[in-house]
Coordinates of C-alpha atoms in Angstrom, one line a residue:
X176 CA -7.9 21.6 10.6
X177 CA -9.3 24.5 12.7
X178 CA -8.8 28.2 12.0
X179 CA -5.6 29.9 13.1
X180 CA -6.9 31.4 16.3
X181 CA -8.4 28.1 17.5
X182 CA -5.2 26.3 16.5
X183 CA -3.1 28.8 18.5
X184 CA -5.3 28.2 21.6
X185 CA -5.1 24.4 21.1
X186 CA -1.3 24.3 20.8
X187 CA -0.8 26.5 23.8
X188 CA -3.2 24.6 25.9
X189 CA -2.0 21.2 24.7
X190 CA 1.7 22.1 25.0
X191 CA 1.4 23.5 28.5
X192 CA 0.3 20.1 29.9
X193 CA 2.3 19.3 33.1
X194 CA 5.2 16.9 32.6
X195 CA 6.1 16.3 36.3
X196 CA 9.9 16.0 35.8
X197 CA 10.3 14.7 39.4
X198 CA 8.1 11.7 38.7
X199 CA 10.0 11.1 35.5
X200 CA 13.3 11.0 37.4
X201 CA 11.7 8.4 39.8
X202 CA 10.4 6.4 36.9
X203 CA 13.8 6.2 35.1
X204 CA 16.9 4.9 36.8
X205 CA 19.2 7.1 34.7
X206 CA 17.9 10.7 34.5
X207 CA 20.1 13.1 32.7
X208 CA 22.5 14.6 35.3
X209 CA 26.0 16.0 35.5
X210 CA 28.6 13.2 35.7
X211 CA 30.7 13.2 38.9
X212 CA 34.4 13.4 38.1
X213 CA 36.6 11.1 40.1
X214 CA 40.4 11.6 39.7
X215 CA 41.6 8.6 37.6
X216 CA 45.1 7.2 37.2
X217 CA 47.3 9.5 35.2
X218 CA 47.7 6.8 32.4
X219 CA 43.9 6.7 31.6
X220 CA 41.7 9.0 29.5
X221 CA 38.6 8.8 31.8
X222 CA 38.4 12.5 32.5
X223 CA 38.0 13.1 28.8
X224 CA 35.2 10.5 28.6
X225 CA 33.4 11.9 31.6
X226 CA 33.7 15.4 30.2
X227 CA 32.2 14.3 26.9
X228 CA 29.3 12.6 28.7
X229 CA 28.7 15.8 30.6
X230 CA 28.7 17.9 27.5
X231 CA 26.4 15.5 25.7
X232 CA 24.0 15.5 28.7
X233 CA 24.1 19.3 28.8
X234 CA 23.3 19.5 25.1
X235 CA 20.1 17.4 25.7
X236 CA 19.1 19.6 28.6
X237 CA 19.6 22.7 26.5
X238 CA 17.2 21.2 23.8
X239 CA 14.6 20.4 26.4
X240 CA 14.8 23.6 28.3
X241 CA 15.0 25.9 25.3
X242 CA 12.5 23.8 23.3
X243 CA 14.6 24.0 20.2
X244 CA 12.7 21.3 18.3
X245 CA 11.3 21.9 14.8
X246 CA 9.2 19.7 12.5
X247 CA 9.3 19.0 8.8
X248 CA 6.5 17.4 6.9
X249 CA 7.0 14.6 4.3
X250 CA 4.0 13.6 2.2
X251 CA 2.6 10.1 2.1
X252 CA 1.3 9.7 -1.4
X253 CA -1.3 7.5 -3.1
X254 CA 0.6 5.4 -5.7
X255 CA -2.6 5.2 -7.7
X256 CA -3.2 8.8 -8.5
X257 CA -0.4 10.8 -6.8
X258 CA -2.7 12.6 -4.3
X259 CA -1.3 13.4 -0.9
X260 CA -2.9 11.0 1.7
X261 CA -1.2 12.4 4.7
X262 CA 2.0 13.9 6.1
X263 CA 4.5 12.4 8.5
X264 CA 5.8 15.0 11.0
X265 CA 9.5 14.5 11.5
X266 CA 11.1 16.2 14.5
X267 CA 14.6 17.8 14.2
X268 CA 17.0 19.0 16.9
X269 CA 18.9 22.3 16.7
X270 CA 20.3 22.8 13.3
X271 CA 24.1 22.4 12.9
X272 CA 24.5 20.4 16.1
X273 CA 25.0 16.7 16.7
X274 CA 21.5 16.5 18.0
X275 CA 19.9 17.7 14.8
X276 CA 19.6 14.1 13.7
X277 CA 16.4 12.8 15.3
X278 CA 17.9 9.3 15.9
X279 CA 20.8 10.7 17.9
X280 CA 18.4 13.0 19.8
X281 CA 16.0 10.1 20.7
X282 CA 18.9 7.8 21.6
X283 CA 20.3 10.5 24.0
X284 CA 16.8 11.0 25.6
X285 CA 16.3 7.2 26.1
X286 CA 19.8 6.9 27.7
X287 CA 19.0 9.6 30.2
X288 CA 15.3 8.9 30.9
X289 CA 14.0 12.1 29.3
X290 CA 12.0 10.5 26.4
X291 CA 8.6 11.7 27.6
X292 CA 9.7 15.3 27.7
X293 CA 11.2 14.9 24.2
X294 CA 7.9 13.3 22.9
X295 CA 6.1 16.3 24.4
X296 CA 8.2 18.7 22.4
X297 CA 7.9 16.6 19.2
X298 CA 4.1 16.7 19.5
X299 CA 4.1 20.5 20.1
X300 CA 6.3 21.1 17.0
X301 CA 4.2 18.6 14.9
X302 CA 0.9 20.4 15.7
X303 CA 2.4 23.8 14.8
X304 CA 3.5 22.4 11.5
X305 CA 0.1 20.7 10.9
X306 CA -1.6 24.1 11.0
X307 CA -0.8 24.5 7.3
X308 CA -2.3 21.1 6.3
X309 CA -5.5 21.0 4.3
X310 CA -8.6 19.6 6.0
X311 CA -9.0 15.8 5.9
X312 CA -5.3 15.1 5.5
X313 CA -3.9 12.6 8.0
X314 CA -1.1 13.6 10.4
X315 CA 1.3 10.7 11.2
X316 CA 3.0 11.1 14.6
X317 CA 6.0 8.9 15.6
X318 CA 5.4 7.5 19.1
X319 CA 7.6 5.3 21.3
X320 CA 5.6 2.2 22.2
X321 CA 6.5 2.5 25.9
X322 CA 5.8 6.3 26.0
X323 CA 2.2 5.8 24.7
X324 CA 1.3 4.0 27.9
X325 CA 2.2 7.0 30.1
X326 CA -0.8 8.9 31.5
X327 CA 0.8 12.2 30.6
X328 CA 0.8 11.2 26.9
X329 CA -2.9 10.5 27.0
X330 CA -3.7 13.9 28.4
X331 CA -2.7 15.4 25.1
X332 CA -5.0 13.2 23.0
X333 CA -8.3 13.1 24.9
X334 CA -11.5 13.2 22.8
X335 CA -12.6 16.4 24.6
X336 CA -9.5 18.3 23.5
X337 CA -9.9 17.3 19.9
X338 CA -13.7 18.0 19.8
X339 CA -13.2 21.4 21.5
X340 CA -10.7 22.5 19.0
X341 CA -12.2 21.0 15.9
X342 CA -9.5 18.4 15.2
X343 CA -10.7 15.0 14.1
X344 CA -9.3 11.9 15.8
X345 CA -9.6 10.1 12.5
X346 CA -7.0 12.4 11.0
X347 CA -4.3 11.4 13.6
X348 CA -2.2 8.3 13.0
X349 CA 0.1 7.1 15.8
X350 CA 3.2 5.5 14.2
X351 CA 4.6 2.8 16.5
X352 CA 8.1 1.8 15.6
X353 CA 8.9 -1.9 15.3
X354 CA 12.5 -1.2 16.4
X355 CA 11.5 -0.6 20.1
X356 CA 10.6 -3.5 22.3
X357 CA 7.4 -3.3 24.3
X358 CA 8.1 -3.6 28.1
X359 CA 4.5 -4.2 29.2
X360 CA 2.8 -6.0 26.3
X361 CA -0.6 -6.5 27.9
X362 CA -0.9 -2.8 29.0
X363 CA 0.4 -1.7 25.6
X364 CA -2.4 -3.7 23.8
X365 CA -5.0 -2.2 26.1
X366 CA -3.8 1.3 25.4
X367 CA -3.8 0.6 21.6
X368 CA -7.4 -0.7 21.8
X369 CA -8.4 2.4 23.8
X370 CA -7.1 4.7 21.2
X371 CA -8.6 2.7 18.4
X372 CA -11.9 3.0 20.2
X373 CA -11.5 6.8 20.1
X374 CA -11.1 6.6 16.3
X375 CA -7.4 7.2 16.3
X376 CA -5.5 5.1 13.7
X377 CA -2.4 3.0 14.3
X378 CA 0.6 2.4 12.0
X379 CA 3.5 0.0 12.5
X380 CA 6.6 1.8 11.4
X381 CA 9.8 0.2 10.1
X382 CA 8.2 -3.2 9.4
X383 CA 10.9 -5.5 8.3
X384 CA 13.6 -3.7 10.2
X385 CA 13.5 -6.0 13.2
X386 CA 12.8 -9.6 14.1
X387 CA 9.7 -9.1 16.2
X388 CA 7.7 -7.2 13.6
X389 CA 5.2 -10.0 12.8
X390 CA 4.4 -10.5 16.4
X391 CA 3.8 -6.7 16.9
X392 CA 1.6 -6.5 13.8
X393 CA -0.4 -9.5 15.1
X394 CA -0.8 -8.0 18.5
X395 CA -1.7 -4.5 17.4
X396 CA -3.7 -5.2 14.2
X397 CA -2.8 -1.8 12.8
X398 CA -4.6 0.2 10.1
X399 CA -1.3 0.8 8.3
X400 CA 2.0 -1.0 7.9
X401 CA 5.0 1.0 6.8
X402 CA 7.6 -1.1 5.1
X403 CA 11.2 -0.3 6.2
X404 CA 13.3 1.5 3.6
X405 CA 15.8 -1.3 3.6
X406 CA 13.1 -3.5 2.0
X407 CA 12.4 -0.9 -0.6
X408 CA 16.0 -0.1 -1.6
X409 CA 16.7 -1.7 -4.9
X410 CA 13.5 -3.6 -5.0
X411 CA 13.4 -3.3 -8.8
X412 CA 16.5 -5.6 -9.0
X413 CA 16.0 -7.9 -6.0
X414 CA 13.7 -10.8 -6.3
X415 CA 13.8 -11.6 -2.6
X416 CA 12.6 -8.2 -1.7
X417 CA 9.9 -8.4 -4.3
X418 CA 8.6 -11.7 -2.9
X419 CA 8.5 -10.2 0.6
X420 CA 6.6 -7.2 -0.5
X421 CA 4.1 -9.3 -2.5
X422 CA 3.6 -11.4 0.6
X423 CA 3.0 -8.3 2.7
X424 CA 0.5 -7.1 0.2
X425 CA -1.5 -10.3 0.3
X426 CA -1.4 -10.2 4.1
X427 CA -2.7 -6.6 4.1
X428 CA -5.5 -7.5 1.7
X429 CA -6.6 -10.3 4.0
X430 CA -6.5 -8.2 7.2
X431 CA -7.9 -4.9 5.7
X432 CA -4.6 -3.2 6.4
X433 CA -2.9 -0.7 4.1
X434 CA 0.7 -0.8 3.1
X435 CA 3.0 2.3 3.0
X436 CA 6.4 1.9 1.3
X437 CA 9.0 4.1 2.9
X438 CA 12.3 5.3 1.4
X439 CA 11.4 5.4 -2.3
X440 CA 14.4 7.1 -4.0
X441 CA 14.4 6.1 -7.6
X442 CA 11.9 5.9 -10.5
X443 CA 12.6 2.2 -10.9
X444 CA 11.6 1.5 -7.3
X445 CA 8.5 3.6 -7.6
X446 CA 7.4 1.8 -10.9
X447 CA 8.0 -1.6 -9.3
X448 CA 5.9 -0.8 -6.2
X449 CA 3.1 0.4 -8.4
X450 CA 3.2 -2.8 -10.4
X451 CA 2.8 -4.7 -7.0
X452 CA -0.3 -2.7 -6.1
X453 CA 1.3 -1.1 -3.1
X454 CA -1.3 1.7 -2.3
X455 CA 0.9 4.4 -0.6
X456 CA 4.5 5.5 -0.8
X457 CA 6.9 7.9 0.9
X458 CA 10.4 8.9 0.1
X459 CA 12.8 11.4 -1.4
X460 CA 11.8 10.6 -5.0
X461 CA 8.2 11.6 -4.2
X462 CA 9.1 14.6 -2.1
X463 CA 11.8 15.5 0.5
X464 CA 10.7 16.7 3.9
X465 CA 9.8 20.4 4.1
X466 CA 8.7 22.8 6.8
X467 CA 5.5 23.4 4.7
X468 CA 3.2 20.7 3.4
X469 CA 4.2 20.1 -0.2
X470 CA 2.5 18.1 -3.0
X471 CA 4.3 15.3 -4.8
X472 CA 7.2 16.2 -7.0
X473 CA 6.1 16.7 -10.7
X474 CA 8.5 14.1 -12.0
X475 CA 7.2 11.5 -9.6
X476 CA 3.6 12.4 -10.3
X477 CA 4.3 11.9 -14.0
X478 CA 5.7 8.4 -13.3
X479 CA 2.7 7.5 -11.1
X480 CA 0.3 8.5 -13.9
X481 CA 2.3 6.8 -16.5
X482 CA 2.7 3.5 -14.6
X483 CA -1.0 3.4 -13.7
X484 CA -2.1 3.8 -17.3
X485 CA -0.2 0.8 -18.4
X486 CA -0.7 -1.4 -15.4
X487 CA -3.1 -4.3 -15.2
X488 CA -5.4 -2.6 -12.7
X489 CA -9.0 -2.7 -13.6
X490 CA -11.5 -5.5 -14.0
X491 CA -11.2 -7.1 -17.4
X492 CA -7.7 -5.8 -18.0
X493 CA -5.2 -8.6 -18.7
X494 CA -2.0 -9.1 -20.7
X495 CA -3.1 -6.6 -23.4
X496 CA -2.5 -3.8 -20.8
X497 CA 1.0 -4.9 -19.7
X498 CA 4.0 -3.6 -21.7
X499 CA 7.1 -5.7 -22.5
X500 CA 9.4 -3.1 -21.0
X501 CA 8.4 -4.3 -17.5
X502 CA 9.9 -7.7 -18.0
X503 CA 12.8 -7.1 -20.5
X504 CA 16.3 -7.4 -18.9
X505 CA 19.8 -6.4 -19.9
X506 CA 21.3 -9.0 -22.2
X507 CA 24.8 -9.7 -23.5
X508 CA 25.8 -7.4 -26.3
X509 CA 28.7 -7.5 -28.7
X510 CA 29.9 -5.2 -31.5
X511 CA 29.5 -6.5 -35.1
X512 CA 33.3 -6.5 -35.6
X513 CA 34.1 -8.8 -32.6
X514 CA 36.0 -11.9 -33.8
X515 CA 34.0 -15.1 -33.7
X516 CA 36.8 -16.7 -31.7
X517 CA 36.0 -14.2 -28.8
X518 CA 32.3 -14.9 -29.1
X519 CA 32.9 -18.6 -28.7
X520 CA 34.9 -17.9 -25.6
X521 CA 31.9 -15.9 -24.2
X522 CA 29.6 -18.9 -24.6
X523 CA 32.2 -21.4 -23.2
X524 CA 32.7 -19.3 -20.1
X525 CA 29.0 -18.8 -19.4
X526 CA 27.0 -22.1 -19.7
X527 CA 23.8 -20.2 -19.0
X528 CA 24.3 -17.8 -21.9
X529 CA 21.9 -18.9 -24.7
X530 CA 22.2 -15.9 -27.0
X531 CA 23.5 -12.4 -27.5
X532 CA 22.6 -9.3 -29.4
X533 CA 24.9 -7.6 -31.9
X534 CA 24.7 -3.8 -31.4
X535 CA 26.4 -1.1 -33.4
X536 CA 26.5 2.1 -31.5
X537 CA 23.1 1.7 -29.7
X538 CA 21.3 0.2 -32.6
X539 CA 20.7 -3.6 -32.6
X540 CA 21.7 -5.1 -36.0
X541 CA 21.6 -8.8 -35.4
X542 CA 21.2 -11.7 -33.0
X543 CA 23.2 -14.8 -32.4
X544 CA 22.1 -17.9 -30.4
X545 CA 24.2 -20.7 -29.1
X546 CA 22.5 -23.1 -31.4
X547 CA 23.0 -21.0 -34.5
X548 CA 26.7 -20.5 -33.7
X549 CA 27.2 -24.3 -33.3
X550 CA 25.5 -24.8 -36.7
X551 CA 27.8 -22.3 -38.4
X552 CA 30.9 -23.8 -36.8
X553 CA 30.0 -27.4 -37.2
X554 CA 31.7 -29.5 -39.9
X555 CA 35.3 -30.4 -40.5
X556 CA 36.7 -27.0 -41.1
X557 CA 33.9 -24.8 -39.6
X558 CA 35.9 -23.2 -36.8
X559 CA 39.0 -22.8 -38.9
X560 CA 37.0 -20.9 -41.6
X561 CA 35.1 -18.6 -39.2
X562 CA 37.3 -18.2 -36.1
X563 CA 39.0 -14.9 -37.3
X564 CA 36.0 -13.5 -39.0
X565 CA 33.7 -10.8 -37.4
X566 CA 30.5 -11.9 -35.7
X567 CA 28.5 -10.1 -38.3
X568 CA 29.4 -12.9 -40.7
X569 CA 27.3 -15.5 -38.8
X570 CA 24.7 -13.4 -37.0
X571 CA 20.9 -13.6 -37.7
X572 CA 19.9 -10.3 -39.5
X573 CA 16.2 -11.2 -39.5
X574 CA 15.8 -11.4 -35.7
X575 CA 12.6 -10.3 -33.9
X576 CA 12.8 -6.8 -32.6
X577 CA 9.9 -5.0 -30.8
X578 CA 9.4 -1.6 -29.2
X579 CA 9.4 -1.4 -25.4
X580 CA 5.8 -0.2 -25.4
X581 CA 4.4 -3.3 -27.1
X582 CA 2.1 -5.4 -24.9
X583 CA 3.3 -8.9 -24.0
X584 CA 0.3 -10.5 -25.7
X585 CA 1.3 -8.9 -29.0
X586 CA 5.0 -9.8 -28.5
X587 CA 4.1 -13.4 -27.7
X588 CA 1.9 -13.8 -30.8
X589 CA 4.8 -12.4 -33.0
X590 CA 7.3 -14.7 -31.4
X591 CA 5.1 -17.8 -31.9
X592 CA 4.6 -17.0 -35.6
X593 CA 8.4 -17.5 -36.3
X594 CA 9.8 -20.5 -38.0
X595 CA 10.2 -23.6 -35.9
X596 CA 14.0 -23.2 -35.8
X597 CA 13.6 -19.7 -34.2
X598 CA 10.5 -20.4 -32.2
X599 CA 12.1 -20.1 -28.8
X600 CA 14.9 -17.5 -29.7
X601 CA 15.0 -14.5 -27.4
X602 CA 13.2 -11.2 -28.5
X603 CA 15.1 -7.9 -28.7
X604 CA 13.5 -4.9 -27.1
X605 CA 14.2 -1.3 -28.2
X606 CA 13.3 2.2 -27.1
X607 CA 13.2 4.8 -29.8
X608 CA 15.2 2.4 -32.0
X609 CA 18.0 2.0 -29.4
X610 CA 18.8 -1.3 -27.6
X611 CA 16.9 -1.7 -24.4
X612 CA 17.2 -5.4 -23.5
X613 CA 15.9 -8.9 -24.3
X614 CA 13.0 -11.1 -23.2
X615 CA 12.5 -14.9 -23.7
X616 CA 9.4 -16.7 -24.8
X617 CA 9.4 -18.4 -21.4
X618 CA 9.4 -15.1 -19.6
X619 CA 6.5 -13.9 -21.8
X620 CA 4.4 -17.0 -21.1
X621 CA 5.2 -16.8 -17.3
X622 CA 4.2 -13.2 -17.1
X623 CA 1.0 -13.8 -19.1
X624 CA 0.0 -16.6 -16.7
X625 CA 0.9 -14.5 -13.7
X626 CA -1.3 -11.6 -14.8
X627 CA -4.3 -13.9 -15.6
X628 CA -4.0 -15.6 -12.3
X629 CA -3.7 -12.2 -10.5
X630 CA -6.8 -11.0 -12.3
X631 CA -8.7 -14.1 -11.4
X632 CA -7.7 -13.8 -7.8
X633 CA -9.1 -10.2 -7.7
X634 CA -12.6 -11.5 -8.6
X635 CA -15.0 -13.0 -6.1
X636 CA -15.1 -16.7 -7.0
X637 CA -18.8 -17.0 -6.3
X638 CA -20.2 -14.0 -8.2
X639 CA -17.2 -13.5 -10.5
X640 CA -17.5 -9.8 -9.7
X641 CA -14.5 -7.6 -8.7
X642 CA -13.4 -8.2 -5.1
X643 CA -12.0 -6.0 -2.4
X644 CA -8.7 -5.0 -4.1
X645 CA -10.5 -3.7 -7.2
X646 CA -13.2 -2.1 -5.2
X647 CA -10.7 -0.2 -3.2
X648 CA -9.0 1.0 -6.4
X649 CA -12.3 2.2 -7.8
X650 CA -13.4 4.0 -4.6
X651 CA -10.0 5.7 -4.2
X652 CA -10.3 6.9 -7.8
X653 CA -13.8 8.3 -7.2
X654 CA -12.9 10.3 -4.1
X655 CA -9.5 11.6 -5.3
X656 CA -11.0 12.9 -8.5
X657 CA -14.2 14.1 -6.8
X658 CA -16.4 12.5 -9.4
X659 CA -20.1 13.2 -9.1
X660 CA -21.1 9.5 -8.6
X661 CA -23.0 7.7 -5.9
X662 CA -21.7 4.5 -4.2
X663 CA -24.5 2.0 -3.4
X664 CA -24.0 -0.6 -0.7
X665 CA -26.2 -3.7 -0.7
X666 CA -26.9 -6.0 2.3
X667 CA -29.3 -8.9 2.6
X668 CA -31.3 -8.8 5.8
X669 CA -31.8 -12.1 7.7
X670 CA -29.4 -13.9 5.4
X671 CA -27.6 -15.7 8.2
X672 CA -30.8 -17.2 9.5
X673 CA -31.7 -18.4 6.0
X674 CA -28.2 -19.8 5.5
X675 CA -28.4 -21.7 8.8
X676 CA -31.7 -23.4 8.0
X677 CA -31.4 -24.0 4.2
X678 CA -27.6 -24.5 4.0
X679 CA -24.7 -22.8 2.2
X680 CA -25.6 -24.2 -1.2
X681 CA -29.0 -22.4 -1.2
X682 CA -27.4 -19.4 0.4
X683 CA -24.9 -19.2 -2.5
X684 CA -27.9 -19.4 -4.9
X685 CA -29.4 -16.4 -3.3
X686 CA -26.1 -14.5 -3.5
X687 CA -25.7 -15.3 -7.2
X688 CA -29.2 -14.2 -7.9
X689 CA -28.7 -10.8 -6.2
X690 CA -25.4 -10.4 -8.1
X691 CA -27.2 -11.0 -11.4
X692 CA -30.0 -8.6 -10.5
X693 CA -27.5 -5.8 -9.7
X694 CA -25.5 -6.4 -12.9
X695 CA -28.6 -6.5 -15.0
X696 CA -30.0 -3.3 -13.4
X697 CA -26.7 -1.3 -13.7
X698 CA -25.7 0.5 -16.9
X699 CA -22.5 -0.4 -18.9
X700 CA -20.6 2.5 -17.3
X701 CA -21.5 1.4 -13.7
X702 CA -19.0 -0.4 -11.5
X703 CA -20.4 -3.5 -9.6
X704 CA -18.3 -5.4 -7.0
X705 CA -18.7 -8.1 -4.4
X706 CA -17.3 -7.1 -1.0
X707 CA -17.9 -10.6 0.4
X708 CA -20.7 -12.6 1.9
X709 CA -24.0 -10.8 1.3
X710 CA -22.4 -7.4 0.9
X711 CA -22.3 -5.9 -2.6
X712 CA -21.4 -2.5 -4.1
X713 CA -22.3 -0.5 -7.2
X714 CA -21.2 2.9 -8.4
X715 CA -23.8 4.7 -10.5
X716 CA -25.0 8.1 -11.7
X717 CA -26.4 10.2 -8.8
X718 CA -29.6 11.0 -10.7
X719 CA -30.2 7.5 -11.8
X720 CA -29.6 6.0 -8.3
X721 CA -33.3 6.1 -7.0
X722 CA -34.5 4.3 -10.1
X723 CA -31.7 1.7 -9.9
X724 CA -32.5 1.0 -6.2
X725 CA -36.2 0.6 -6.9
X726 CA -35.6 -1.8 -9.8
X727 CA -33.2 -3.9 -7.8
X728 CA -35.4 -4.1 -4.7
X729 CA -38.4 -5.0 -6.9
X730 CA -36.6 -7.8 -8.7
X731 CA -35.1 -9.1 -5.5
X732 CA -38.4 -9.2 -3.6
X733 CA -39.9 -11.1 -6.5
X734 CA -37.2 -13.7 -6.4
X735 CA -37.2 -14.3 -2.6
X736 CA -40.2 -16.8 -2.4
X737 CA -38.4 -19.2 -4.7
X738 CA -35.7 -19.7 -2.1
X739 CA -38.2 -20.8 0.7
X740 CA -40.6 -23.7 1.2
X741 CA -44.3 -23.0 0.6
X742 CA -45.0 -23.2 4.3
X743 CA -42.3 -20.7 5.2
X744 CA -43.6 -18.3 2.5
X745 CA -47.1 -18.6 3.8
X746 CA -46.0 -17.9 7.4
X747 CA -43.7 -15.1 6.4
X748 CA -40.9 -16.2 8.7
X749 CA -38.6 -19.0 9.7
X750 CA -37.5 -20.2 13.1
X751 CA -33.9 -20.4 14.1
X752 CA -31.3 -19.3 16.7
X753 CA -29.9 -15.8 17.0
X754 CA -26.2 -15.0 17.4
X755 CA -26.9 -15.2 21.2
X756 CA -28.1 -18.8 20.7
X757 CA -31.7 -17.8 21.5
X758 CA -34.6 -19.3 19.5
X759 CA -36.3 -16.5 17.4
X760 CA -38.5 -15.9 14.4
X761 CA -36.8 -14.3 11.4
X762 CA -38.7 -12.6 8.6
X763 CA -38.0 -13.7 5.0
X764 CA -34.9 -12.2 3.3
X765 CA -35.1 -8.5 2.4
X766 CA -32.7 -6.0 0.9
X767 CA -31.2 -2.9 2.4
X768 CA -29.5 -0.4 0.1
X769 CA -27.7 2.8 1.2
X770 CA -26.0 5.3 -1.1
X771 CA -23.2 7.9 -0.3
X772 CA -21.8 10.5 -2.7
X773 CA -18.1 10.0 -3.5
X774 CA -17.4 13.7 -3.8
X775 CA -18.2 14.3 -0.2
X776 CA -15.2 12.4 1.2
X777 CA -11.4 12.6 1.3
X778 CA -10.7 8.9 1.3
X779 CA -12.4 5.6 0.6
X780 CA -12.0 4.7 4.3
X781 CA -14.1 7.7 5.3
X782 CA -16.7 6.9 2.6
X783 CA -17.0 3.3 3.8
X784 CA -17.4 4.4 7.4
X785 CA -20.2 6.8 6.5
X786 CA -21.9 4.1 4.5
X787 CA -21.7 1.7 7.5
X788 CA -23.3 4.3 9.8
X789 CA -26.1 4.9 7.3
X790 CA -26.7 1.2 6.8
X791 CA -27.2 0.7 10.6
X792 CA -29.9 3.3 10.5
X793 CA -31.6 1.9 7.4
X794 CA -31.6 -1.7 8.7
X795 CA -33.8 -0.7 11.6
X796 CA -36.6 -0.4 9.1
X797 CA -38.3 -3.7 8.4
X798 CA -38.6 -5.0 4.8
X799 CA -36.6 -4.0 1.7
X800 CA -35.8 -0.3 1.5
X801 CA -33.1 2.1 0.4
X802 CA -31.7 5.4 1.7
X803 CA -29.5 7.8 -0.2
X804 CA -27.3 10.5 1.2
X805 CA -28.8 14.0 0.6

């Protein structure tokens, strides 16, 4: 953000843009106006209704004329390290009035055709609040999808204004709410593409709150999708919501979109979202809106760090990183003195109940399964002998009990070592010795398989290197911690021409060879990933980067002739068609490497964008070469 004096000048210039109220009245059929009072029959209450309308209309006019709009900032937080990614500016009406609530204020403005004026005041207030934000932090601005098409809206976001006052377009995100229908879809899409071309970013707000959301997402192709808080509420207990969020995450990964979960209000919701790899979150548990930009709440930050430590996040991590507490559930518990007769009733009333835990105080002292109970009560006088005795007389005292921090692979091994008669009994989970819940062998095996499959899906199937999801995690970690590491991007030149002539099978051979060369040249501490196609990435020590690049280029150049026929190698080129379907000569494959320093960027998105720019420059040079950021 610019210095204070530049900001003052910007806000004053920006906020003094003409609104042309007369044209607004022409554009909207119901401008806010005093309601004409017609004498009604004595038996009706119409004069009261009309008076109320007039008062409500006057209240809106007072807000617009007196400009009594304020903004609060709510942080959008990385759920991987707790850093603030951006702030959403939330407009508020006059405190202590019915119009303080922004939804009521917006609804009143829409009803009376004064939405553009209100949007203008919201933007002014948001920019004033944003003065306090650190450089490089994104500002999320709520925008009505029909207002964004108005020419007066665009006057406040021209590239010239932002350049003049040192505000980066990349730091502004327009939040388009899904709840509003788009009147002119074609014009709306053109406007969105225009702003994207100016490097503004787009977010779809309240995704999941309406029925047209998927169409809007498809049309807009946003940078961010904000999941509506109704999807997040109670997600830790609702399997349907969990399935929907997992599906949205998969969609986001395929479309290079980032998910933001709104309305996080409990520790359990936050932990569940982290386990699903949702990258960003927002809500009262993380931090309530505030007039000044605030960091994440310390308690929430502690939860984020804790959950990320135990989560299956990084390449090679599998079930030995996942704690059993994430899948244990509340079971049925009974006190040791409960009569067996009552326990029998419990099993008879619930056909799905296969076992229960016997707990004294909060300490588990035994377990009882349906099969064990039947064995104890079988026989001619079994029930008569035991019916009035306490459950402690028949419970299993040598049951398997584990701490909630045990990993599921360890728990599964312990469960499978039991006698055949107890092999599939449930496992009791405790926390500091107190009863926490139960988990079955079936649930242990299902979660183990799920984690292994999820890990495999995050690897590129061709190279078996970490794919985009793990690459994104690594890059976010680097930039957030400001680590002194350099990120190398690899791209094979003329690979498409080679693929077209020699076929995909040989093209895959070349990709596998390059992946092997990069892995062999990198050290054990280096991260190596496969973005897709002929694009690879490596994170290495800054000082070692030149040597690594030279080693990789040398080895790749030595391997190239083996992929061509002798005649093509002798000529030094192959013939084929360009992307424009024009016959051309293409040199043999070469390798371009560019490197950017992670500590120079505020986000992985900015880092990747800088690398792409550098790669375009470097690819203009013929043959294999590398270029590292100074």
